[in-house]
mmCIF file of C-alpha atoms in Angstrom:
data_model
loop_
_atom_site.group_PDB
_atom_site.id
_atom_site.type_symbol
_atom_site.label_atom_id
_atom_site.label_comp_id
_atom_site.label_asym_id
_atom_site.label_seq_id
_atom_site.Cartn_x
_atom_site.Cartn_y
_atom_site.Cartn_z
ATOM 1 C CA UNK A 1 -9.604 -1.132 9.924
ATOM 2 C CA UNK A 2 -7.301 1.590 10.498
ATOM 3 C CA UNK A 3 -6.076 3.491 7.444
ATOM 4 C CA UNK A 4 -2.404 1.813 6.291
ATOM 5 C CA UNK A 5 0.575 2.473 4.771
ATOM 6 C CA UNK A 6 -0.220 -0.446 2.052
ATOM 7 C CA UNK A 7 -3.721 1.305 1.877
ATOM 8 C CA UNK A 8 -2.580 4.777 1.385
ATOM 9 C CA UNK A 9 -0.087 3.688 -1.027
ATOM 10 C CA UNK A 10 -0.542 0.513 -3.465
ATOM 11 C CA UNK A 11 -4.547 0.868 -4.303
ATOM 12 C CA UNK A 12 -3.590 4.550 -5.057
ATOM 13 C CA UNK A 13 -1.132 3.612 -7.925
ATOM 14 C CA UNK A 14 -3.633 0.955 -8.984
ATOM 15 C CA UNK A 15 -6.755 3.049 -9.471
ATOM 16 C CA UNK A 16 -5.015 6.128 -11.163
ATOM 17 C CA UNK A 17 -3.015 4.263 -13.482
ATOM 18 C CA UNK A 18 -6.044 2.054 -14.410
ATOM 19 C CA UNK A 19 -7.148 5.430 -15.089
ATOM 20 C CA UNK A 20 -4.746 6.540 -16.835
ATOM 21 C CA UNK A 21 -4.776 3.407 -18.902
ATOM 22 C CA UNK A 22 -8.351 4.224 -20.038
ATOM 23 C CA UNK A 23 -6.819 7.723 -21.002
ATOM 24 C CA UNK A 24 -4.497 6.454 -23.481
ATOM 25 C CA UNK A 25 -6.423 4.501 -24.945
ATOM 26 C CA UNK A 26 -8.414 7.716 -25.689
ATOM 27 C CA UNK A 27 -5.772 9.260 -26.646
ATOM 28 C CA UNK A 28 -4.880 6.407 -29.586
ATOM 29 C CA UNK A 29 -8.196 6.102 -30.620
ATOM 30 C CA UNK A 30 -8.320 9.869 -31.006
ATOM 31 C CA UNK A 31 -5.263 9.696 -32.974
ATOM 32 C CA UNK A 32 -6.740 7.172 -35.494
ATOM 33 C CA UNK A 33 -10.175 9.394 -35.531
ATOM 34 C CA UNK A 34 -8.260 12.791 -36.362
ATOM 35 C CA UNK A 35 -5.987 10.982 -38.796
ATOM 36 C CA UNK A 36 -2.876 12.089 -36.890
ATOM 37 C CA UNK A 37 0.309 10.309 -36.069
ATOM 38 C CA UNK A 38 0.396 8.958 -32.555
ATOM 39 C CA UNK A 39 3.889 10.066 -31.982
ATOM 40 C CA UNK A 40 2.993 13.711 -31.871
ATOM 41 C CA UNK A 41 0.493 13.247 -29.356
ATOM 42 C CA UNK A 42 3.187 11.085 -27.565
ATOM 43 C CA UNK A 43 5.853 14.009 -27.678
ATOM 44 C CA UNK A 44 3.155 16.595 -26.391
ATOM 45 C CA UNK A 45 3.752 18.562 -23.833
ATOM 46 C CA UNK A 46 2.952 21.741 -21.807
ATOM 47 C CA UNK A 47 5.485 24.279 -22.679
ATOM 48 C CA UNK A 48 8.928 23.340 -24.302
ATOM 49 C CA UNK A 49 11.296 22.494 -21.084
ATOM 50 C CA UNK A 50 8.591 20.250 -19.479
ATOM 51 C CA UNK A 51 8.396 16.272 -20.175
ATOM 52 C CA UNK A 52 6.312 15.070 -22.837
ATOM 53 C CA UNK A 53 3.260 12.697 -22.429
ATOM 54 C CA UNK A 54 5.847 9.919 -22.886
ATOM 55 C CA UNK A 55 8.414 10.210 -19.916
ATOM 56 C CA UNK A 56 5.223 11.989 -17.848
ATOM 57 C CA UNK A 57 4.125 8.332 -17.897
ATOM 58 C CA UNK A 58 6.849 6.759 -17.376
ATOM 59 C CA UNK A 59 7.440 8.946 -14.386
ATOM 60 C CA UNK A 60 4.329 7.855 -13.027
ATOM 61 C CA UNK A 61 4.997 4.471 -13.410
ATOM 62 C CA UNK A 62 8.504 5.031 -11.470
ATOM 63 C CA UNK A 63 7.190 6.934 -8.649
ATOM 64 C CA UNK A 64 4.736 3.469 -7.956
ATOM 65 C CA UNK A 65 7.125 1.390 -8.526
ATOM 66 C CA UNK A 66 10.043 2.644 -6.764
ATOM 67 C CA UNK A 67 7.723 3.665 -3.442
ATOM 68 C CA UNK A 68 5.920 0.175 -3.479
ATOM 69 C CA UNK A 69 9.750 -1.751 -3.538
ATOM 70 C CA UNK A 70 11.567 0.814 -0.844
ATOM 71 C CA UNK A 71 8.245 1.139 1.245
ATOM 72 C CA UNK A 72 8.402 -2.637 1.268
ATOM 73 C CA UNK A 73 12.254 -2.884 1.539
ATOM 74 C CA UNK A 74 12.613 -4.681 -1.563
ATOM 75 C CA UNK A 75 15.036 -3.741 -4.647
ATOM 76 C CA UNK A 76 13.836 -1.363 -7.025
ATOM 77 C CA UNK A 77 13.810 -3.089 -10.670
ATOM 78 C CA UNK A 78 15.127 -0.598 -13.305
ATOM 79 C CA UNK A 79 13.252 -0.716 -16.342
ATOM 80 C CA UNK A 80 14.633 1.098 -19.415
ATOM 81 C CA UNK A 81 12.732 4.270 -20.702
ATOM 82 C CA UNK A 82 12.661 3.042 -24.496
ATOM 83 C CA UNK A 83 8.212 3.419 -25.102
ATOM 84 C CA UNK A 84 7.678 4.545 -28.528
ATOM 85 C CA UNK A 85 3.778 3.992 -28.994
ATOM 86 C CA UNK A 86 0.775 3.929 -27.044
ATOM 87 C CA UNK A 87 1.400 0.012 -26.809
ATOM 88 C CA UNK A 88 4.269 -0.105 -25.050
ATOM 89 C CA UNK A 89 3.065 2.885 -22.943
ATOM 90 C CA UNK A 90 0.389 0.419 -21.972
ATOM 91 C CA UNK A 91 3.154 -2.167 -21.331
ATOM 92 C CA UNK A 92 4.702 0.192 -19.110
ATOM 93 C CA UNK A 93 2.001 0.608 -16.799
ATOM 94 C CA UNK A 94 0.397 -3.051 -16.882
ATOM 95 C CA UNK A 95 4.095 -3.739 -15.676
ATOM 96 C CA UNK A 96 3.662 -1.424 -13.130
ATOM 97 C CA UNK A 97 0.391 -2.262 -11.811
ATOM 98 C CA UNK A 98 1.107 -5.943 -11.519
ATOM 99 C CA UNK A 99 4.760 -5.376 -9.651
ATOM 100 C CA UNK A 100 3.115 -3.201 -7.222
ATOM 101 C CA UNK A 101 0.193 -6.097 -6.515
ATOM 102 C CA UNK A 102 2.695 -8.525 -5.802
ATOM 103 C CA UNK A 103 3.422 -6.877 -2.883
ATOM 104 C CA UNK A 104 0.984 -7.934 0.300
ATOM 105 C CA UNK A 105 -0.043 -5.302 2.992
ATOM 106 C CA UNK A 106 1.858 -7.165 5.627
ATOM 107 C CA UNK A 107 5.166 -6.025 3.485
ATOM 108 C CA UNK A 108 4.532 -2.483 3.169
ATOM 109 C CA UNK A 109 2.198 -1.755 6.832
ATOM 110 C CA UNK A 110 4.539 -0.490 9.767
ATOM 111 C CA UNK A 111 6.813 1.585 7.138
ATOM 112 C CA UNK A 112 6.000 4.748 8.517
ATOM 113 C CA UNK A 113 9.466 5.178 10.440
ATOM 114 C CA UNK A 114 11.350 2.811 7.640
ATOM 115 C CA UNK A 115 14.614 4.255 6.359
ATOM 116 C CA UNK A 116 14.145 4.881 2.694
ATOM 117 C CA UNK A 117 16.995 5.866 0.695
ATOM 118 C CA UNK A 118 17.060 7.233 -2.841
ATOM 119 C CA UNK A 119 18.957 9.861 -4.870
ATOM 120 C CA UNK A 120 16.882 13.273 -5.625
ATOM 121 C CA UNK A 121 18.820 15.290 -8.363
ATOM 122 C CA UNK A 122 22.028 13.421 -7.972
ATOM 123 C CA UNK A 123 21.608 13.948 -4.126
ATOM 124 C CA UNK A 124 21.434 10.927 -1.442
ATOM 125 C CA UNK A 125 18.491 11.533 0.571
ATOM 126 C CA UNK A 126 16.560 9.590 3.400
ATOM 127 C CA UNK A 127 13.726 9.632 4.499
ATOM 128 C CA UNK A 128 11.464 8.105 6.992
ATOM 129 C CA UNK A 129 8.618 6.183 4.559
ATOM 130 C CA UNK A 130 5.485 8.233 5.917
ATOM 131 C CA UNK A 131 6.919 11.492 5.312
ATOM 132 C CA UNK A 132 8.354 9.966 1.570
ATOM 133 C CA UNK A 133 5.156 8.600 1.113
ATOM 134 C CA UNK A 134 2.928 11.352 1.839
ATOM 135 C CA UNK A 135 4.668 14.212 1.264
ATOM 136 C CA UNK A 136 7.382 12.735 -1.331
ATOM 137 C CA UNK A 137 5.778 10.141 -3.688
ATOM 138 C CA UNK A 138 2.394 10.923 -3.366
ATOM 139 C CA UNK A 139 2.501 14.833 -4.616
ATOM 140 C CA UNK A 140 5.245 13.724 -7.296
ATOM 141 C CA UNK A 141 3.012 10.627 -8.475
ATOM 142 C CA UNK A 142 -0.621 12.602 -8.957
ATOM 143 C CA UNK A 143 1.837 15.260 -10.346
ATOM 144 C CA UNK A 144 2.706 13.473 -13.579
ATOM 145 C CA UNK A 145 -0.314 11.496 -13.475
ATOM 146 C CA UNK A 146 -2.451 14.544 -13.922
ATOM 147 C CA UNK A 147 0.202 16.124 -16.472
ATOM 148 C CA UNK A 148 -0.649 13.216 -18.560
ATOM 149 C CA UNK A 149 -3.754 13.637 -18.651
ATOM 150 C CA UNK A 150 -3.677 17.587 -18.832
ATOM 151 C CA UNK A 151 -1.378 16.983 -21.956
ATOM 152 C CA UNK A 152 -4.059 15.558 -23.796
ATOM 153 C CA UNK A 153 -6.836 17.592 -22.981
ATOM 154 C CA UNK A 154 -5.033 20.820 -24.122
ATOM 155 C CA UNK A 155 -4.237 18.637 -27.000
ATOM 156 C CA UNK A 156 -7.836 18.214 -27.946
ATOM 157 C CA UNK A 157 -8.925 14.147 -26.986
ATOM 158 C CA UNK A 158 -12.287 13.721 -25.030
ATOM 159 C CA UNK A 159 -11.577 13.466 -21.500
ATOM 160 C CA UNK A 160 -13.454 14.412 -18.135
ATOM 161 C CA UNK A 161 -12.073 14.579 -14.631
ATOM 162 C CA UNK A 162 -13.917 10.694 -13.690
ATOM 163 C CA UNK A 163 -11.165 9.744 -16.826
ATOM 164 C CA UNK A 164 -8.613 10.381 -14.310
ATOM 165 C CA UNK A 165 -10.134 9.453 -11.425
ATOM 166 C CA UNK A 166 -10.811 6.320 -12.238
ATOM 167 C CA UNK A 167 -13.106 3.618 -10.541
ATOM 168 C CA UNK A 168 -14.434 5.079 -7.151
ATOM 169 C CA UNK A 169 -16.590 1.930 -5.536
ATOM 170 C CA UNK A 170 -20.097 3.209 -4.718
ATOM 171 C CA UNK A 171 -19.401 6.356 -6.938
ATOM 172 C CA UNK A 172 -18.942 5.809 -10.233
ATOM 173 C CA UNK B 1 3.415 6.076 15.196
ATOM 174 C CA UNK B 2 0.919 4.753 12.293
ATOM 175 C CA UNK B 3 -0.136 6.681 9.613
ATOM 176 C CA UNK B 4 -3.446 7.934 10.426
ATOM 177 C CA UNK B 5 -6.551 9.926 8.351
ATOM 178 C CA UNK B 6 -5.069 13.112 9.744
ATOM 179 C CA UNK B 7 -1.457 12.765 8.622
ATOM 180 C CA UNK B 8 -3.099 11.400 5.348
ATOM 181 C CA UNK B 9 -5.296 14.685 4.958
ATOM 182 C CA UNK B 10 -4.297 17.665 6.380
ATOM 183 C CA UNK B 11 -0.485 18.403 6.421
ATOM 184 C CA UNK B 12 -1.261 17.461 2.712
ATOM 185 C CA UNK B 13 -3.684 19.741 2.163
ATOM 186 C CA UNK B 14 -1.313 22.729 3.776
ATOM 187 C CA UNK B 15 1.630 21.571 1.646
ATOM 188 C CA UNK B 16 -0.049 21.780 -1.524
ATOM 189 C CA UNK B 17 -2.179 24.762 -1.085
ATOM 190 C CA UNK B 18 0.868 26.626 0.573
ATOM 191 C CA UNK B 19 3.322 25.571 -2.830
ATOM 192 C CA UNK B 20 0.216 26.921 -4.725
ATOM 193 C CA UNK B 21 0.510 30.347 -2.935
ATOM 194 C CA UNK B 22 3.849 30.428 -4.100
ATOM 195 C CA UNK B 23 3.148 29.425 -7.555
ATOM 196 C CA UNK B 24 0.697 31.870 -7.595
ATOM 197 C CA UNK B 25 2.716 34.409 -6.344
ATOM 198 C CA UNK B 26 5.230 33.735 -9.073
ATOM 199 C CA UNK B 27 2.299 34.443 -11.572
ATOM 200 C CA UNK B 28 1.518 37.519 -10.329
ATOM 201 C CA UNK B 29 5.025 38.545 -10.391
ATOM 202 C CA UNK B 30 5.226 37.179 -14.062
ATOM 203 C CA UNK B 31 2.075 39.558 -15.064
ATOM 204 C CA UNK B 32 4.283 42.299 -13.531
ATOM 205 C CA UNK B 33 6.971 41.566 -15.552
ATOM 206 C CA UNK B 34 5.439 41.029 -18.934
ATOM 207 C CA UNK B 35 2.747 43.892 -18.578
ATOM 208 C CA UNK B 36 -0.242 41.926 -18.926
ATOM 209 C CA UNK B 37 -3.783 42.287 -17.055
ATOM 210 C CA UNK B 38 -3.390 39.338 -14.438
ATOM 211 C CA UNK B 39 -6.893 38.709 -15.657
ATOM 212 C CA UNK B 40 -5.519 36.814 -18.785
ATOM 213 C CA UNK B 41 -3.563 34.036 -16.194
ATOM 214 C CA UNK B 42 -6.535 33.959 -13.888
ATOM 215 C CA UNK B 43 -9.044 33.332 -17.259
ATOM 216 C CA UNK B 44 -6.433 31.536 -18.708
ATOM 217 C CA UNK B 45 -7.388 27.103 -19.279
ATOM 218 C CA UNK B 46 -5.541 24.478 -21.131
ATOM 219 C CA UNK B 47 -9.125 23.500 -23.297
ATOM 220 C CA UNK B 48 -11.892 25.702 -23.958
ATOM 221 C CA UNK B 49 -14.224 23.500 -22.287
ATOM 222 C CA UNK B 50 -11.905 22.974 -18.877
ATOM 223 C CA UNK B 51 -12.080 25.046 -15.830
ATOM 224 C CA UNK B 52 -10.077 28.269 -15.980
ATOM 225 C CA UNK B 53 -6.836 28.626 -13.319
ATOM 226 C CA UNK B 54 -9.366 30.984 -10.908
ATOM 227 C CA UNK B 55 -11.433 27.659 -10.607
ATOM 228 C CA UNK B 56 -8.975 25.407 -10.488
ATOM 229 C CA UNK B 57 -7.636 27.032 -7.226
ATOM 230 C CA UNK B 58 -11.242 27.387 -5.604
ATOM 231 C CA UNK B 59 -12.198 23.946 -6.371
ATOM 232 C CA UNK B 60 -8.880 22.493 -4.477
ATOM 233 C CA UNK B 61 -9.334 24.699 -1.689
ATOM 234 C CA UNK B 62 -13.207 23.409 -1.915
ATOM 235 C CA UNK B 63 -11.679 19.821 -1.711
ATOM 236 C CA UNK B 64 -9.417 20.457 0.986
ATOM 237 C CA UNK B 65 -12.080 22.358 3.083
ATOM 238 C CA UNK B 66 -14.938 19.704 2.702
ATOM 239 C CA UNK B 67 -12.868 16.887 3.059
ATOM 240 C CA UNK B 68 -11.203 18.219 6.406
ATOM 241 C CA UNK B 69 -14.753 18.938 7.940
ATOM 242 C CA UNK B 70 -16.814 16.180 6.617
ATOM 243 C CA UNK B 71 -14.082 13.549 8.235
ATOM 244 C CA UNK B 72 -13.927 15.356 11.059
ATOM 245 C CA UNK B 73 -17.961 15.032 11.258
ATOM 246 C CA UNK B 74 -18.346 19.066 11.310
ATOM 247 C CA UNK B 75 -20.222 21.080 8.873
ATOM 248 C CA UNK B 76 -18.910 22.049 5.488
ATOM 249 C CA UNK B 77 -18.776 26.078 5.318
ATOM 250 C CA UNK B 78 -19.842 27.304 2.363
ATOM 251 C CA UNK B 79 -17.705 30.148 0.856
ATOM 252 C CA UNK B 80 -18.775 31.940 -2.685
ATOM 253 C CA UNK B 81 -16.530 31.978 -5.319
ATOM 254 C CA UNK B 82 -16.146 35.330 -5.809
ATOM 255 C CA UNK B 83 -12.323 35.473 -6.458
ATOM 256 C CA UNK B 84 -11.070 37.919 -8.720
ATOM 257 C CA UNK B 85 -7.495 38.903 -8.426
ATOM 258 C CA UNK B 86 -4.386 36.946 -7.162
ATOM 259 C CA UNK B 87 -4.922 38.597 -3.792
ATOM 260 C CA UNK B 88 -7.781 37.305 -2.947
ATOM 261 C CA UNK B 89 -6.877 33.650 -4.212
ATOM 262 C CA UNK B 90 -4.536 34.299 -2.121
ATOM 263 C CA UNK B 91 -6.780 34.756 0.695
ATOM 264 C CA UNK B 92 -8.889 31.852 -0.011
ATOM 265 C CA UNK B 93 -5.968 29.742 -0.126
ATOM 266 C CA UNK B 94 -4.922 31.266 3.354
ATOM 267 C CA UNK B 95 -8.940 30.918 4.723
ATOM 268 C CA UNK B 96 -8.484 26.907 3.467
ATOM 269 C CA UNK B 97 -5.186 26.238 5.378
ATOM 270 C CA UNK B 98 -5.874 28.346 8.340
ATOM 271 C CA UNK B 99 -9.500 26.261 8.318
ATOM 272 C CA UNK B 100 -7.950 22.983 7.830
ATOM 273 C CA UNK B 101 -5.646 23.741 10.913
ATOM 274 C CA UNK B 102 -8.057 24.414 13.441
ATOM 275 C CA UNK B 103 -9.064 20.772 13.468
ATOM 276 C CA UNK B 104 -7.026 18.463 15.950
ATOM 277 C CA UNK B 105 -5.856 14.875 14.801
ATOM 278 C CA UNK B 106 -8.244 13.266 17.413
ATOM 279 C CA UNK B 107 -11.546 14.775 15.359
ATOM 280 C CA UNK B 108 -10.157 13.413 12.068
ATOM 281 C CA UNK B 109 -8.129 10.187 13.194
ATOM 282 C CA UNK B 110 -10.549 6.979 13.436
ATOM 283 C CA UNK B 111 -12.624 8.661 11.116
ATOM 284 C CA UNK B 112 -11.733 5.256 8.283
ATOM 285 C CA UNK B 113 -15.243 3.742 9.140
ATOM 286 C CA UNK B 114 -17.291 7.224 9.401
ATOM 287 C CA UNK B 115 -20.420 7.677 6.992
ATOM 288 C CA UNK B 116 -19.396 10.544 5.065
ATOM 289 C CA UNK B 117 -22.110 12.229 2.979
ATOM 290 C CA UNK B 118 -21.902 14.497 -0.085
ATOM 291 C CA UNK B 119 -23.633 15.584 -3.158
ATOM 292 C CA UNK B 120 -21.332 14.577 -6.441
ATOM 293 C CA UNK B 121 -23.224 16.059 -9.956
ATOM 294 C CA UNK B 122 -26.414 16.621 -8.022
ATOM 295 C CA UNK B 123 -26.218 13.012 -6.959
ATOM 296 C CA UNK B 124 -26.271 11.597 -2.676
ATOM 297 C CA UNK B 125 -23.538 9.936 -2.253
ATOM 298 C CA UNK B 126 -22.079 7.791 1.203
ATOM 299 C CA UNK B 127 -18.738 6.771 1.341
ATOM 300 C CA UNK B 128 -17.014 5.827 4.324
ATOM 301 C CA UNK B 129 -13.971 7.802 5.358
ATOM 302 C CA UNK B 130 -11.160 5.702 3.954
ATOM 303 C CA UNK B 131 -12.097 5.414 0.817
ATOM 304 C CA UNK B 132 -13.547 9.283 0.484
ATOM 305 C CA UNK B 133 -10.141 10.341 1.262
ATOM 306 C CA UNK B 134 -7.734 8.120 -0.744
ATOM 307 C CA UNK B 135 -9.891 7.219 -3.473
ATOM 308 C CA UNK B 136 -12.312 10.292 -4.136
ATOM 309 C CA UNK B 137 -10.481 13.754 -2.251
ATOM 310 C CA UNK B 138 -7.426 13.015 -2.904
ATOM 311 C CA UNK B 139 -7.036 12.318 -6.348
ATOM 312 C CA UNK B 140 -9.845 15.633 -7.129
ATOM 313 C CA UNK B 141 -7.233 17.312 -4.892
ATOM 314 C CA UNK B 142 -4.225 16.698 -6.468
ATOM 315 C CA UNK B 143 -5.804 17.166 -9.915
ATOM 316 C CA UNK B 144 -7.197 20.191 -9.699
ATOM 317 C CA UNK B 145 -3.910 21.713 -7.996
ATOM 318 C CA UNK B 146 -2.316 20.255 -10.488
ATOM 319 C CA UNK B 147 -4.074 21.881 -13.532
ATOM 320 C CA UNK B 148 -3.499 25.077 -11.866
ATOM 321 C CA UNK B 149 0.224 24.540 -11.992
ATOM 322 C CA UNK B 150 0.157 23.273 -15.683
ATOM 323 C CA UNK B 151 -1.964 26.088 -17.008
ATOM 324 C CA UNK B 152 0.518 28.403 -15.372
ATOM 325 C CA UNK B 153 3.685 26.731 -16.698
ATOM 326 C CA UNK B 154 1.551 26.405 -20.708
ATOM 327 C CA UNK B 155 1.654 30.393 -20.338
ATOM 328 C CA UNK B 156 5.092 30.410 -20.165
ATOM 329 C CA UNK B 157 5.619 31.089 -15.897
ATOM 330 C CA UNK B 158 8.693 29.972 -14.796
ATOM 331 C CA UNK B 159 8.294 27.336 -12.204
ATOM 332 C CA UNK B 160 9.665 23.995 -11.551
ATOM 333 C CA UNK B 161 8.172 20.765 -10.089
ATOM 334 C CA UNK B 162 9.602 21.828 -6.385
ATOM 335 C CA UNK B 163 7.317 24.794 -6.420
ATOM 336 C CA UNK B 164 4.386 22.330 -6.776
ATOM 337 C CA UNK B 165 5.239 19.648 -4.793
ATOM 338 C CA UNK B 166 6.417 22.238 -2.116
ATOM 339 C CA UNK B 167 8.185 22.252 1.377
ATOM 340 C CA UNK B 168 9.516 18.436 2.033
ATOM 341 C CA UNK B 169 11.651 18.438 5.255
ATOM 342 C CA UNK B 170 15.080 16.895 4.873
ATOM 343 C CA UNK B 171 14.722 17.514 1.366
ATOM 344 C CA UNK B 172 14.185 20.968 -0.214
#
């Protein structure tokens, strides 16, 4: 079957934040191992004018969301930023994963030349969907994915790459 | 037209690696600036254990060059990583893109069924096409660019998230 928009979009957001599910939940339990407050690993970050774990998550979460609903055509829910713990973090992206399934193939295939409209720093842009999936959401999404994760391996918690990977069928 | 496993792989591929040029660039012109051997940045890795930034940038240029050739059906060259300076990460990155482009949609496109074979930790490995690309290159893609990036911006180079994500036309 040739390769879709639905395929090159929705399983994508499923499998790394699965994955990045998994992480955080390393990341707690490595909180309750060392003795340390959660919240500090939460406000990690990278160098002082980049996000913290918390909104890199979050961020995530948004890029998936909002690409799913305007590839698709549909509304894009707006769901506060107000995670404090690794629970609601978890929340966040069990919320994500199961908006993003509700959507079927048949919704989001033939979106390549879709108008999409959003606002980029205050800006109105459009785009056609293959170009704001592929070059747009997709760098943007594995951005703050990988920042995540990246957060908390500087910060000390046992990770490896297959952590953020994920499940690859046949693989691992 | 339909997305296709060209437009899914290699304009990718040249966006990122050609935003990393730039980022790199940027760190070489930060080394400059502060007086320090550029050998720190290039050694430099967010956990002891974790690849440094000279390995981060090989290893995406390894994924973008294997994954171009093997769904295209060709051989995989095999380059040694013998980088040492920004220069000549700079010319890998260049001998990746430049590589990348000399394949034609038509080798790559259809290529969602193709038996794709690899060694992953010393173990065989078939995938088909589709899901080597979405599921397995492009997420070791992204992350490894990524984690260049991030160890950059932890030693305190100024960059933003449009220097990653790079040129998006109609955007930025």
């Amino acid at each position: 079957m040739p390769l879709s928009m639905y395929q090159a979009s929705v399983p994508t957001f499923v499998q790394i934040l699965t994955a990045l599910s998994g992480v955080l939940d390393k990341a707690q339990a490595f909180s309750a191992a060392k003795k340390c407050d959660p919240a500090v690993l939460l406000a990690a970050r990278l160098a002082p004018n980049m996000f913290a774990l918390t909104q890199q998550v979050q961020i995530a979460c948004d890029f998936a969301k909002g690409a799913t609903a305007r590839l698709a055509g549909a509304d894009v829910p707006s769901w506060p930023d107000h995670e404090k713990t690794f629970a609601e973090l978890q929340q966040r992206i069990k919320k994500t994963t199961d908006f993003v399934q509700t959507f079927k193939p048949a919704q989001i295939d033939g979106s390549e030349e879709r108008d999409v409209k959003l606002s980029v720093g205050g800006q109105p842009v459009t785009f056609k969907g293959q170009p704001y999936l592929i070059q747009f959401v997709l760098p943007n999404f594995y951005f703050h994915a990988t920042t995540a994760y990246a957060i908390l391996r500087h910060n000390g918690v046992e990770l490896g790459k297959r952590d953020f990977v994920g499940a690859v069928p046949g693989m691992w």
